[in-house]
Amino acid sequence: MTKSFYPPLRTLMGPGPSDVSPRVLAALSRPTIGHLDPEFIRMMDEVKEMLQYAFKTSSPLTMPISAPGSAGMEACFVNLVEPGDKVIVCQNGVFGGRMKENVERFGGIAIMVEDEWGTPVDPAKVEAAFAANSDVKLLAFVHAETSTGVLSDAKSLCQIAQNNGALTIVDTVTSLGGSELDVEGWGIDAVYSGTQKCLSCPPGISPVSFSQRAVEVIEQRESKTPSWFLDQKLVMGYWGGGAKRAYHHTAPVNSLYAFHESLVMLEEEGLENAWARHQFHHSALRAGLEAMGIGFLVEEAYRLPQLNSVFVPEGVDEAEVRSKLLANYNLEIGAGLGALAGKVWRIGLMGSACNKQNVLLCLSALENTLSAMGANITKDRAIAAAEAVYSS
Ligand SMILES: *Cc1c(COP(=O)(O)O)cnc(C)c1O
């Protein structure tokens, strides 16, 4: 007989999923009700309102999609890209490459603006791409590149798109709740995120928001949106305002209880305080790592506090370190991707995982593991360096 599955208790400090708050897990286990139940609909309206707060937008077309962040990405592209449309796609890591895939699969023409992995999107290159191409419909870029730990200047990039009459699609999967984001203030037209990074919630839901301009473009499409499930015009019938809700698909009822709870927690903490918390614990982690002699991949000005890409010390087998951290400390950190594989670790400080206990656990587990393996690091300094930040 197969037995029930009980996962080990891990500390998740990788690129996501990150630690889920016990409050959110408790919400997940509440009794399932019908997805057209008036009480469920009342909860959905609260989710929409709190999501507007989290994204900083008043747009009524703000809602969670019943699928992971990648589906939110696809929802933005499938609704806004029509065959022959020109889209400037910025790529400075893994996720820009997926944007290109989306553009091409929906018949668009991707004009690539590439920056080295570990550096932000260069606004001057985006300006040049607009200057070299007429009739660009969309600019798409990743705000927080989880594959490298880089933050790009979304505000400036959106301004460039607006100056050139283009709409914007912005990936905020890792920035929402962790770094400053102002969807309406920056004029973002289509934005998607995920629940499992800085929102302390399990994976599987993708919040999205579309501006009024984007809605008009979607409504004026010449071709039928090639995805039935992600067609925003149909989804709106379910999530749209008013008492009359049309059946579209069965909402993941319990996952939405969880998401609701994570948004309640964000409201209680305050958006700006959540951003500041990520920055604060990042400073402590950084002080500890640097005291150990471990350096950062990304230049300080563009570092994501919630995703720290740090160099593996010379001669160390990075995968062995990760498996020891998991086996001995129940601690998960992430590996490098692409050209950075084997060279960096990605240490996440996202959502509920972003706290002092985790910072100290990570520093001591890493120091013990590395010194037992004979790595060339400075010992007995890291915890004091982190504590110095905490007591400052
Ligand atoms: C995690 C992530 C995604 C994909 O989200 P899933 O929930 O895994 O589909 C997209 N973009 C970025 C920047 C991410 O970090």
Short mmCIF file of N, CA and C in Angstrom, two decimals, residues 28 32-33 35 40 43 64-67 203-206 229 238-239 249-259:
data_model
loop_
_atom_site.label_atom_id
_atom_site.label_comp_id
_atom_site.label_asym_id
_atom_site.label_seq_id
_atom_site.Cartn_x
_atom_site.Cartn_y
_atom_site.Cartn_z
N LEU A 28 -5.24 27.56 3.21
CA LEU A 28 -5.35 26.56 2.12
C LEU A 28 -6.21 25.37 2.53
N THR A 32 -13.61 23.64 1.22
CA THR A 32 -13.87 24.07 -0.15
C THR A 32 -15.36 24.42 -0.29
N ILE A 33 -15.61 25.55 -0.95
CA ILE A 33 -17.01 25.92 -1.26
C ILE A 33 -17.13 26.08 -2.77
N HIS A 35 -17.38 27.62 -6.46
CA HIS A 35 -16.67 28.80 -6.97
C HIS A 35 -17.65 29.87 -7.46
N PHE A 40 -17.78 33.06 -1.88
CA PHE A 40 -16.54 32.95 -2.65
C PHE A 40 -16.37 34.19 -3.53
N MET A 43 -15.09 36.98 -1.62
CA MET A 43 -13.65 36.84 -1.42
C MET A 43 -12.86 37.23 -2.67
N PRO A 64 -6.26 37.30 -10.54
CA PRO A 64 -5.34 36.18 -10.59
C PRO A 64 -5.75 35.18 -11.68
N ILE A 65 -4.79 34.72 -12.44
CA ILE A 65 -5.04 33.66 -13.42
C ILE A 65 -4.79 32.33 -12.72
N SER A 66 -5.65 31.34 -13.04
CA SER A 66 -5.57 30.05 -12.36
C SER A 66 -4.49 29.15 -12.94
N ALA A 67 -3.27 29.57 -12.83
CA ALA A 67 -2.14 28.82 -13.38
C ALA A 67 -0.87 29.57 -12.99
N PRO A 203 3.03 28.02 -5.13
CA PRO A 203 2.95 28.30 -6.57
C PRO A 203 1.59 27.91 -7.15
N GLY A 204 1.32 28.40 -8.34
CA GLY A 204 0.14 27.93 -9.06
C GLY A 204 -0.86 29.00 -9.45
N ILE A 205 -0.62 30.24 -9.01
CA ILE A 205 -1.53 31.35 -9.35
C ILE A 205 -0.68 32.46 -9.97
N SER A 206 -1.23 33.12 -10.97
CA SER A 206 -0.51 34.24 -11.58
C SER A 206 -1.38 35.49 -11.61
N PHE A 229 -8.49 29.45 -23.13
CA PHE A 229 -8.40 29.56 -21.67
C PHE A 229 -7.91 30.93 -21.23
N TYR A 238 -15.89 36.17 -15.94
CA TYR A 238 -15.87 35.49 -14.66
C TYR A 238 -15.37 36.39 -13.54
N TRP A 239 -14.26 37.08 -13.81
CA TRP A 239 -13.65 37.91 -12.78
C TRP A 239 -14.14 39.34 -12.79
N HIS A 249 -14.14 28.69 -15.94
CA HIS A 249 -13.47 27.46 -15.52
C HIS A 249 -13.67 27.39 -14.01
N THR A 250 -13.44 26.23 -13.44
CA THR A 250 -13.59 26.10 -11.99
C THR A 250 -12.36 26.71 -11.33
N ALA A 251 -12.56 27.76 -10.60
CA ALA A 251 -11.42 28.43 -9.95
C ALA A 251 -10.77 27.47 -8.94
N PRO A 252 -9.45 27.56 -8.76
CA PRO A 252 -8.78 26.75 -7.73
C PRO A 252 -9.10 27.34 -6.36
N VAL A 253 -10.26 26.95 -5.84
CA VAL A 253 -10.88 27.60 -4.68
C VAL A 253 -9.91 27.75 -3.51
N ASN A 254 -9.31 26.62 -3.09
CA ASN A 254 -8.44 26.70 -1.90
C ASN A 254 -7.15 27.48 -2.16
N SER A 255 -6.63 27.37 -3.38
CA SER A 255 -5.43 28.16 -3.70
C SER A 255 -5.74 29.65 -3.59
N LEU A 256 -6.97 30.00 -3.92
CA LEU A 256 -7.34 31.42 -3.83
C LEU A 256 -7.56 31.86 -2.39
N TYR A 257 -7.99 30.94 -1.51
CA TYR A 257 -8.02 31.28 -0.08
C TYR A 257 -6.59 31.64 0.36
N ALA A 258 -5.66 30.80 -0.09
CA ALA A 258 -4.25 31.01 0.30
C ALA A 258 -3.76 32.35 -0.21
N PHE A 259 -4.06 32.62 -1.46
CA PHE A 259 -3.60 33.88 -2.05
C PHE A 259 -4.24 35.08 -1.32
#
